[in-house]
CSV table of N, CA and C and ligand atoms in Angstrom, one decimal:
chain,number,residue,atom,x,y,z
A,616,UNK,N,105.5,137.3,91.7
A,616,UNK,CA,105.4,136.2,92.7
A,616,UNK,C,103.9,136.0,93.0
A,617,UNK,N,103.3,134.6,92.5
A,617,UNK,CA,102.3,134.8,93.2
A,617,UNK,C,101.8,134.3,94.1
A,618,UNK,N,100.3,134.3,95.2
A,618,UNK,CA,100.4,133.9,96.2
A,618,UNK,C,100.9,132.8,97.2
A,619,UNK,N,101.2,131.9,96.4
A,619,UNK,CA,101.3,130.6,96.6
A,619,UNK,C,102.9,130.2,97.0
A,620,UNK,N,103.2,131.4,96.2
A,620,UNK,CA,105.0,130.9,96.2
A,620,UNK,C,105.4,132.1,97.3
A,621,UNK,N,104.7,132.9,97.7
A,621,UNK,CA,104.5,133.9,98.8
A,621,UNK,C,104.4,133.4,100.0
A,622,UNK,N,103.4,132.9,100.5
A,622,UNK,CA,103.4,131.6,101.2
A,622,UNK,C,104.5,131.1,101.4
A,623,UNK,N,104.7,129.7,100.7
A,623,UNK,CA,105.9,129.5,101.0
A,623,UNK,C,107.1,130.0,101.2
A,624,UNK,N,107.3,131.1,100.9
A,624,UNK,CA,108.5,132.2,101.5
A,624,UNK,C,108.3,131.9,102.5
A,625,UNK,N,107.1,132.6,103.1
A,625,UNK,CA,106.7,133.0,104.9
A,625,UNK,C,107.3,131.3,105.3
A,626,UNK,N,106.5,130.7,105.3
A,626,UNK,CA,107.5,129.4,105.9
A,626,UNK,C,108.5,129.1,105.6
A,627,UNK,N,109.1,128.9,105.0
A,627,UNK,CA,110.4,128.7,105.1
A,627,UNK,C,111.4,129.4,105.8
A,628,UNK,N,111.1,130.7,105.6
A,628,UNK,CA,111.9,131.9,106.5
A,628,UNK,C,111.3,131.4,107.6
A,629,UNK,N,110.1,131.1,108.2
A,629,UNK,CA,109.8,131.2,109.8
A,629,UNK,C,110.7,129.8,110.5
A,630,UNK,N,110.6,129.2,109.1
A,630,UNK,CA,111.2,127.4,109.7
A,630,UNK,C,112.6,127.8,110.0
A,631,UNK,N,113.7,128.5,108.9
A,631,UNK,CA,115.0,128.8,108.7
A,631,UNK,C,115.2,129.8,110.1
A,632,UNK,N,114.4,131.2,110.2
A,632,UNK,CA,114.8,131.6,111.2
A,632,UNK,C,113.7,132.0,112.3
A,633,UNK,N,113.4,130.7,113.5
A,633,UNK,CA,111.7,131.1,114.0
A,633,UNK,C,112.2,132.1,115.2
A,634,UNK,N,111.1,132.8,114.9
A,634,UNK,CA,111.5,134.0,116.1
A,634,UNK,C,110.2,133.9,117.1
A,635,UNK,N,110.8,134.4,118.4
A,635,UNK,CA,110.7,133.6,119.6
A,635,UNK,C,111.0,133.2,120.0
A,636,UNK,N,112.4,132.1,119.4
A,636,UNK,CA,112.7,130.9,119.6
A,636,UNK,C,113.5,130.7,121.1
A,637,UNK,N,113.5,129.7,122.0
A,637,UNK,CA,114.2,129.6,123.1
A,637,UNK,C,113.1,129.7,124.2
A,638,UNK,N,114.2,129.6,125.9
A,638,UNK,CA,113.1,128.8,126.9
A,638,UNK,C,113.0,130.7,127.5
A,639,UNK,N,111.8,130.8,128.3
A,639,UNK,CA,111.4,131.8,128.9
A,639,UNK,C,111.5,132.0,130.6
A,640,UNK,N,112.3,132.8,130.9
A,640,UNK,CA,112.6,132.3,132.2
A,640,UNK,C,112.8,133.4,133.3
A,641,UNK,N,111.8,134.0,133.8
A,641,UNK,CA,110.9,133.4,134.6
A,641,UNK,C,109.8,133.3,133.9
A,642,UNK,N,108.4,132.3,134.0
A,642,UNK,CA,107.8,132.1,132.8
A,642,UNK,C,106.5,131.5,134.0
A,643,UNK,N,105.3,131.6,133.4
A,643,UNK,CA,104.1,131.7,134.5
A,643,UNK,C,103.4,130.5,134.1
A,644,UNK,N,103.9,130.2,132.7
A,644,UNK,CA,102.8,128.6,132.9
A,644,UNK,C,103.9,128.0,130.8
A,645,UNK,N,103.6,126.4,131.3
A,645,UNK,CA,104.4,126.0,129.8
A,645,UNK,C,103.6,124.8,129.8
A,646,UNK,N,103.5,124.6,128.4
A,646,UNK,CA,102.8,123.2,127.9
A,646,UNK,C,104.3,122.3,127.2
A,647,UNK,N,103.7,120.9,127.2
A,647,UNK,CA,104.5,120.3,126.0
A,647,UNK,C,103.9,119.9,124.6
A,648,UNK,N,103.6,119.6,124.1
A,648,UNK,CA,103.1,119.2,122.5
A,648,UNK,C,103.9,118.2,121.9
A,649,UNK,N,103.2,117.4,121.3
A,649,UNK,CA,103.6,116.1,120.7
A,649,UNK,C,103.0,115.9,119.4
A,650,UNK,N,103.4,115.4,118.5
A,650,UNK,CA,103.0,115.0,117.3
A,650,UNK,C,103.2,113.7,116.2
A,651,UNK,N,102.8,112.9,117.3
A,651,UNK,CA,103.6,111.3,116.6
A,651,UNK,C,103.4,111.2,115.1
A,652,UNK,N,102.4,111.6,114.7
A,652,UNK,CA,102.2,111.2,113.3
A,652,UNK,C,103.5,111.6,112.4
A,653,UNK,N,104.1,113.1,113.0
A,653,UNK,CA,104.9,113.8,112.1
A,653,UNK,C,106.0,113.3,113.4
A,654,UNK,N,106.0,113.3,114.4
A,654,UNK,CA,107.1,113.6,114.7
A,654,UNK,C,107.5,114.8,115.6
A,655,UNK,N,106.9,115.8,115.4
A,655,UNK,CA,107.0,116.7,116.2
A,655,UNK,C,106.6,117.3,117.4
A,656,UNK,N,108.1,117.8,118.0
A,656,UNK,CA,107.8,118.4,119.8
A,656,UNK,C,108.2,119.7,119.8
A,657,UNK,N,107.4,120.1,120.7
A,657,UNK,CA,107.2,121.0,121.1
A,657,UNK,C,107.3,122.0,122.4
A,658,UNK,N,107.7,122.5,123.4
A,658,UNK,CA,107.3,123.1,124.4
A,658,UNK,C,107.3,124.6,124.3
A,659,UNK,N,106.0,125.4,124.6
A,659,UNK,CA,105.5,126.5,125.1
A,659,UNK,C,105.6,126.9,126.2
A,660,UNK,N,106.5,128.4,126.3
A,660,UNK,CA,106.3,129.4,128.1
A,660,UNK,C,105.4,130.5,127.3
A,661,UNK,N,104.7,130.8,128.6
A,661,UNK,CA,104.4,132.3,128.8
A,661,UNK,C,104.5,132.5,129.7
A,662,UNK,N,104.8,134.5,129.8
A,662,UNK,CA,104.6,135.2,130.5
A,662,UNK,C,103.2,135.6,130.8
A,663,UNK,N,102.7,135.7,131.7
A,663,UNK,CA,101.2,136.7,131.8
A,663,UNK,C,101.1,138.2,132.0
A,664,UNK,N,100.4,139.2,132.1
A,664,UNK,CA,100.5,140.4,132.4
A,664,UNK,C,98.3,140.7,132.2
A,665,UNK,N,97.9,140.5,133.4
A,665,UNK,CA,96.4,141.3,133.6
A,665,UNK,C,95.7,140.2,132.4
A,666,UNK,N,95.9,139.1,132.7
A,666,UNK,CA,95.1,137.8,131.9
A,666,UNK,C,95.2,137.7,130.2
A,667,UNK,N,96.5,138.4,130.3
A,667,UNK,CA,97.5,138.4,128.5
A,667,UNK,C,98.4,138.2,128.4
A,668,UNK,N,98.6,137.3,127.3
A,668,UNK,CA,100.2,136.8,127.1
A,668,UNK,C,100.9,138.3,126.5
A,669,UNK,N,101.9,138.2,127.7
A,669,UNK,CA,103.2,139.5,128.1
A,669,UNK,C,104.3,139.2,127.0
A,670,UNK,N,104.6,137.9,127.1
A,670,UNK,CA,105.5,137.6,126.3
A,670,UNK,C,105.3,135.5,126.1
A,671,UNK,N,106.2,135.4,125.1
A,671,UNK,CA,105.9,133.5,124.4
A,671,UNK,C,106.9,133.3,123.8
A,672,UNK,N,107.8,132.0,124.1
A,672,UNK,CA,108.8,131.6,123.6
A,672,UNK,C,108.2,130.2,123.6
A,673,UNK,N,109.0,129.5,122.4
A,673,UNK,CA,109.2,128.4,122.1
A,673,UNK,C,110.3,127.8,121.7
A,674,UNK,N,110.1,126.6,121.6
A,674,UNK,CA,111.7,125.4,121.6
A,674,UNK,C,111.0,124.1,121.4
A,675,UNK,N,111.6,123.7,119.9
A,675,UNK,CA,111.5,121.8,120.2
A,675,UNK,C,111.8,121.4,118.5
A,676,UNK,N,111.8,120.1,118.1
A,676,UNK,CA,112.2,120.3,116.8
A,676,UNK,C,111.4,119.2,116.5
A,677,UNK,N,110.9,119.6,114.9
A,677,UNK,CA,110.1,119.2,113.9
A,677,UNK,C,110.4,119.1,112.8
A,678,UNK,N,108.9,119.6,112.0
A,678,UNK,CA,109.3,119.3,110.8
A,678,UNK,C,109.0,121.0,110.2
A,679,UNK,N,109.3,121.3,108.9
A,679,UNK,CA,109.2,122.8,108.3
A,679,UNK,C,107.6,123.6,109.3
A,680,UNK,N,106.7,122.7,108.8
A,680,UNK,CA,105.2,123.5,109.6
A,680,UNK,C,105.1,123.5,110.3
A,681,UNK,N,105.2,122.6,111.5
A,681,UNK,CA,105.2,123.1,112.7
A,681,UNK,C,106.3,123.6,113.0
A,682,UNK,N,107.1,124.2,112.7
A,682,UNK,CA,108.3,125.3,113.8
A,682,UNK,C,107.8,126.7,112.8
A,683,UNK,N,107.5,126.4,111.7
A,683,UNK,CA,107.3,128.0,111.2
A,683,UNK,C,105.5,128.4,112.1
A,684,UNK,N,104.9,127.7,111.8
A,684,UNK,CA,103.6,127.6,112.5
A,684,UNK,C,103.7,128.5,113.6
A,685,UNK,N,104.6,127.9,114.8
A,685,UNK,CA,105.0,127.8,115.9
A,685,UNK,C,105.5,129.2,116.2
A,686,UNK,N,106.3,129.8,115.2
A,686,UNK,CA,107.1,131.0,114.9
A,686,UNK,C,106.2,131.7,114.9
A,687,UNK,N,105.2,132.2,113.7
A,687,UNK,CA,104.2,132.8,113.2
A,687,UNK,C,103.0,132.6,114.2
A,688,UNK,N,102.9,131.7,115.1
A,688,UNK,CA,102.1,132.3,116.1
A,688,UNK,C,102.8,132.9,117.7
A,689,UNK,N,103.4,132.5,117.8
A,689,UNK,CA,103.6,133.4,118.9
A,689,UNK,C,104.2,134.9,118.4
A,690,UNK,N,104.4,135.1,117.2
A,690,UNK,CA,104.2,136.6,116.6
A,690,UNK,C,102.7,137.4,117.1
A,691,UNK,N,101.5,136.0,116.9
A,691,UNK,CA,100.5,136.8,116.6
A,691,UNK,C,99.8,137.6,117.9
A,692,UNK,N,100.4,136.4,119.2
A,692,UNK,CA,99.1,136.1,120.1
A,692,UNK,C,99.7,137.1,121.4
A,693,UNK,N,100.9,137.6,121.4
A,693,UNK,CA,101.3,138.3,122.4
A,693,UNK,C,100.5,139.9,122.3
A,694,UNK,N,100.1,139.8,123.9
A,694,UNK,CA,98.7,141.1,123.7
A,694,UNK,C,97.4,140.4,123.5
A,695,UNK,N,97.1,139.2,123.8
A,695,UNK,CA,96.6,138.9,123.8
A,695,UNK,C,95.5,137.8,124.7
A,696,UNK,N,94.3,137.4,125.0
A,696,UNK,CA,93.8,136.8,126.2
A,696,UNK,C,93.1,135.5,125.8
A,697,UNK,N,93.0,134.6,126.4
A,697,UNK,CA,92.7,133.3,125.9
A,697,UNK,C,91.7,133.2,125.1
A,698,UNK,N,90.8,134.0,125.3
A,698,UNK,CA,89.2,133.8,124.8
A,698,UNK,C,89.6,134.4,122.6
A,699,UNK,N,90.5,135.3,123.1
A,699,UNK,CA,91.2,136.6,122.0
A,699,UNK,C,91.9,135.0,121.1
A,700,UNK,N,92.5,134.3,121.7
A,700,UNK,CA,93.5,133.6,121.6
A,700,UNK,C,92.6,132.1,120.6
A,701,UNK,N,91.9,131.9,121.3
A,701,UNK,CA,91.1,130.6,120.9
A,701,UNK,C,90.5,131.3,119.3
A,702,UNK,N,90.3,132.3,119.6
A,702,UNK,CA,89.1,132.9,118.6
A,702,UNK,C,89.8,132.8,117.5
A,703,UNK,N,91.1,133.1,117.5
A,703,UNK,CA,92.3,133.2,116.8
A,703,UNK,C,92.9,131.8,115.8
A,704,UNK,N,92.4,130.8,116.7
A,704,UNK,CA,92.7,129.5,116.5
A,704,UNK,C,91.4,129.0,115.7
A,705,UNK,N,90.3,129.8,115.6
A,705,UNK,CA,89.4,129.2,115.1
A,705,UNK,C,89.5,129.4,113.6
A,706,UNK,N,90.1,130.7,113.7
A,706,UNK,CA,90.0,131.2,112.0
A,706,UNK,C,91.2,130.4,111.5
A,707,UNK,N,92.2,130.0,112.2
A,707,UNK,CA,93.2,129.5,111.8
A,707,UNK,C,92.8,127.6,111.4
A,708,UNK,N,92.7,127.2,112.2
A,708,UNK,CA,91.7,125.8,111.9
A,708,UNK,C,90.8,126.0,110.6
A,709,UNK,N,89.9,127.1,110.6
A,709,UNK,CA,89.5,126.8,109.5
A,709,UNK,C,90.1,126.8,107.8
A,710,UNK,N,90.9,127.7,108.0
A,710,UNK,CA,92.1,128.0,106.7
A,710,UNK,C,92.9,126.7,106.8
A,711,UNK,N,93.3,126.0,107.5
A,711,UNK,CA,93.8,124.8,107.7
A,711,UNK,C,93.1,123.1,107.1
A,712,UNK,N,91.9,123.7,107.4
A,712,UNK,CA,90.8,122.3,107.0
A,712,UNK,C,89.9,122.8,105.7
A,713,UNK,N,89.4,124.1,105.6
A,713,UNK,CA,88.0,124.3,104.6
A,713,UNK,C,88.8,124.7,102.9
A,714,UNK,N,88.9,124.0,102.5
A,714,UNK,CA,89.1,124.7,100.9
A,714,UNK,C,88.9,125.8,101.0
A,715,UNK,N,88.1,126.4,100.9
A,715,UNK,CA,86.9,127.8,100.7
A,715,UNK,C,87.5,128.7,101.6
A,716,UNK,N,88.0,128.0,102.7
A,716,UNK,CA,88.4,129.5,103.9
A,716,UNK,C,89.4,130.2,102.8
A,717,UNK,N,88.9,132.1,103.5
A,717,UNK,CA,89.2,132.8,102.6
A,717,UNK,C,90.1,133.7,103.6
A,718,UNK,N,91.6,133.6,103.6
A,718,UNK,CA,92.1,134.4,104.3
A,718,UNK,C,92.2,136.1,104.3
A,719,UNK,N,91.6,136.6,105.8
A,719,UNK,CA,91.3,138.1,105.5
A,719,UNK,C,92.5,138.8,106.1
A,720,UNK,N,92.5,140.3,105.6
A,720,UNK,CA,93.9,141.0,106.0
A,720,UNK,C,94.3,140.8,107.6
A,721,UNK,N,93.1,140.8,108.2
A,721,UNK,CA,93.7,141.3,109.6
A,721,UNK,C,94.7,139.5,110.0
A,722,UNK,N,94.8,139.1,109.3
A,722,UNK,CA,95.4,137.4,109.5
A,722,UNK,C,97.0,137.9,109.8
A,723,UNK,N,97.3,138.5,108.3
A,723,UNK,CA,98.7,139.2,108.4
A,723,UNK,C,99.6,137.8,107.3
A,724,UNK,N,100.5,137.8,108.8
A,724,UNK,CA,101.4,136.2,107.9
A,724,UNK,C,101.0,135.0,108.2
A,725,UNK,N,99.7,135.0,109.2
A,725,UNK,CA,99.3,133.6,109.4
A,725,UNK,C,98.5,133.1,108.0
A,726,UNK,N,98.1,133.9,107.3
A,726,UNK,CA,97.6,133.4,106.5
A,726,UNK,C,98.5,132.6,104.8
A,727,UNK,N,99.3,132.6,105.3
A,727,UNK,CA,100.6,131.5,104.9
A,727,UNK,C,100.2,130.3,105.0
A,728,UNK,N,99.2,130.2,106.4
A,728,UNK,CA,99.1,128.7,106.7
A,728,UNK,C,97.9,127.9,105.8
A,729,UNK,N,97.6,128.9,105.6
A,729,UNK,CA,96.3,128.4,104.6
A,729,UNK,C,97.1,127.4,103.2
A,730,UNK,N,98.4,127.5,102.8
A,730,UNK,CA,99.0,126.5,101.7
A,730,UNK,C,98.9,125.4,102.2
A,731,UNK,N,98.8,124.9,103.8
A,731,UNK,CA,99.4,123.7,104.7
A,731,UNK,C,97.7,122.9,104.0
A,732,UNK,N,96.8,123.5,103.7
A,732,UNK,CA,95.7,122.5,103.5
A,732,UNK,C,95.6,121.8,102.1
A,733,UNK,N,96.4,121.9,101.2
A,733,UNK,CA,96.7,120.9,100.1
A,733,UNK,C,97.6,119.9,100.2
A,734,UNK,N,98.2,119.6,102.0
A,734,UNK,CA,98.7,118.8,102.5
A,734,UNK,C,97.8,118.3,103.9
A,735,UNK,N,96.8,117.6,103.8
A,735,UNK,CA,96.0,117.3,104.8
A,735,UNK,C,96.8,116.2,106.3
A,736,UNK,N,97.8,115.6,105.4
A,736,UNK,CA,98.5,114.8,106.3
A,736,UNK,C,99.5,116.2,107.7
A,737,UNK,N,100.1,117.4,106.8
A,737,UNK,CA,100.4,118.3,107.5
A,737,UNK,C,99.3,118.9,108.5
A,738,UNK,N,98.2,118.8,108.5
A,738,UNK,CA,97.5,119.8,109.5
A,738,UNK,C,97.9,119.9,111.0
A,739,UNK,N,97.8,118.8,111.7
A,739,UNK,CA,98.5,118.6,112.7
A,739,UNK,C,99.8,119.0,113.2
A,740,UNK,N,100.9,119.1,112.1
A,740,UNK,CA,102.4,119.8,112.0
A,740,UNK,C,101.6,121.1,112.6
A,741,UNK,N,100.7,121.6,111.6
A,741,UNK,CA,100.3,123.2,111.8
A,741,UNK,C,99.4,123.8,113.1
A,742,UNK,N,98.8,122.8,113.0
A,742,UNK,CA,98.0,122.9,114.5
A,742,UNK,C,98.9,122.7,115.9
A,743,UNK,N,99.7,121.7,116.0
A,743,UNK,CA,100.3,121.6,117.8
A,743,UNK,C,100.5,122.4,118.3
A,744,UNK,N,101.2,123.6,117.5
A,744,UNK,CA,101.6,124.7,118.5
A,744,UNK,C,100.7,125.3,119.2
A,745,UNK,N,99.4,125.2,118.4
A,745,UNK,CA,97.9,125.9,119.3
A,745,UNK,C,97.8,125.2,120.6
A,746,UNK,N,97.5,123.8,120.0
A,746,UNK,CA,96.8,123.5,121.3
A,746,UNK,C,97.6,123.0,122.5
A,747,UNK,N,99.3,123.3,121.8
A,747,UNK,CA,100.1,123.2,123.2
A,747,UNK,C,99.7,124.6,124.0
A,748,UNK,N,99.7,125.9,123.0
A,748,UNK,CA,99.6,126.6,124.0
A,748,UNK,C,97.8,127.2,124.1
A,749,UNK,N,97.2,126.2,124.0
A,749,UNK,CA,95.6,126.2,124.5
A,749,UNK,C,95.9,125.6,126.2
A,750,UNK,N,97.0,124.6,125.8
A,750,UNK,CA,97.0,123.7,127.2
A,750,UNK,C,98.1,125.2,128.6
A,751,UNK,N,98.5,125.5,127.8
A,751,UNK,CA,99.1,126.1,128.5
A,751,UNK,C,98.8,127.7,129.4
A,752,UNK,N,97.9,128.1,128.3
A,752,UNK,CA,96.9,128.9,129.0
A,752,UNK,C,96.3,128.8,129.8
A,753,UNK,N,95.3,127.0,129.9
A,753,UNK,CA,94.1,127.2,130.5
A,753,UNK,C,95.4,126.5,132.2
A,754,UNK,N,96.1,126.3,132.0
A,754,UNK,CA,97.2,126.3,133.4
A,754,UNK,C,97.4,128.0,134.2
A,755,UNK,N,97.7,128.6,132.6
A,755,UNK,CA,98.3,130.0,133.0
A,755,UNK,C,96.8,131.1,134.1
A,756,UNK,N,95.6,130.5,133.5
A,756,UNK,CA,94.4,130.5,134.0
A,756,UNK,C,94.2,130.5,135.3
A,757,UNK,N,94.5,129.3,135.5
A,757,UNK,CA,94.4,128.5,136.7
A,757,UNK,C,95.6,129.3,138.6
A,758,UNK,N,97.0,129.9,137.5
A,758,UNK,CA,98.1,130.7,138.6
A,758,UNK,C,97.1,131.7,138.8
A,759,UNK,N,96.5,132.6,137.7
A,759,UNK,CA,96.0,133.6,137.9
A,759,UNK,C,95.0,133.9,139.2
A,760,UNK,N,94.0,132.8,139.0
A,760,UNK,CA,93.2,133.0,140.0
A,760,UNK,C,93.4,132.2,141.5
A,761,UNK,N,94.4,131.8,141.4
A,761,UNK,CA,95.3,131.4,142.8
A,761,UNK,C,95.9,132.6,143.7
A,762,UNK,N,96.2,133.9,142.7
A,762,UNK,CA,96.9,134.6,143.2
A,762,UNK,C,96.3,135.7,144.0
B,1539,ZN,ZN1,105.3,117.8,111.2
C-alpha cells in the first residue's frame, strides 16, 4: 500500500466512523463553522481543565474532509492549550496549502490531510474544523478568566 492510498484509508475511516462524534454536555465554550463553498457545518464543545482542552466533541454534516478532518483533530488537540493548539494548526495549514510541506512523525494521522492539497477547492472542507474551534477557544479563554 502506498502512501497515498494510506491516506485515504485514514479518511474514509474517519468520515465512515468519526470519533468524538456528538454534543458535549456540560461543555465550557462551542463554536459554529460554516462552509458555503462546500457546504459544510459544523459545531464544536469543549471542556476545559487549567487552560486545556479536557475533552472535544463534534456534530454537523458535510462532506468526506471535513467530518474526517474534524474527527482526526479532535483526536489530536485534547491535552492541549490554545497557543499548543494554534501551533498545531500551523503545521497543518501548511501540509494543506505548500506542495513541499513534508509531513513529520510527530503529526501521526493528521498527516493524511496532506492528500486534501491535490484538491485545492477542498482546503476549506479541511480547514473549518480549526477555525471553528480557534473561535471557540478564544470564548473558552474569555470563561476562564471571568472565573
Ligand atoms: Zn466540504
Amino acid at each position: 500500500m502506498d502512501l497515498k492510498e494510506l491516506y485515504r484509508d485514514v479518511i474514509l475511516d474517519h468520515n465512515k466512523r468519526p470519533r468524538n462524534f456528538g454534543t458535549l454536555v456540560p461543555s465550557d465554550a462551542h463554536a459554529e463553522g460554516h462552509n458555503p463553498l462546500c457546504g459544510d457545518q459544523l459545531t464544536v464543545w469543549l471542556r476545559m481543565k487549567d487552560g486545556a482542552i479536557e475533552d472535544i466533541r463534534f456534530e454537523g454534516k458535510g462532506c468526506a474532509i471535513s467530518t474526517a478532518s474534524a474527527s482526526l483533530m479532535t483526536e489530536a488537540v485534547k491535552g492541549k492549550d490554545r497557543t499548543a493548539v494554534m501551533a498545531l494548526y500551523g503545521r497543518i495549514h501548511a501540509l494543506l496549502t505548500q506542495q513541499d510541506a513534508v509531513p513529520d512523525a510527530s503529526l501521526g494521522k493528521l498527516a493524511a490531510l496532506s492528500g486534501v492539497r491535490e484538491f485545492p477547492a477542498r482546503v476549506k472542507c479541511a480547514s473549518l474544523c480549526w477555525h471553528t474551534l480557534g473561535a471557540a477557544l478564544e470564548r473558552g479563554a474569555a470563561t476562564v478568566t471571568t472565573e
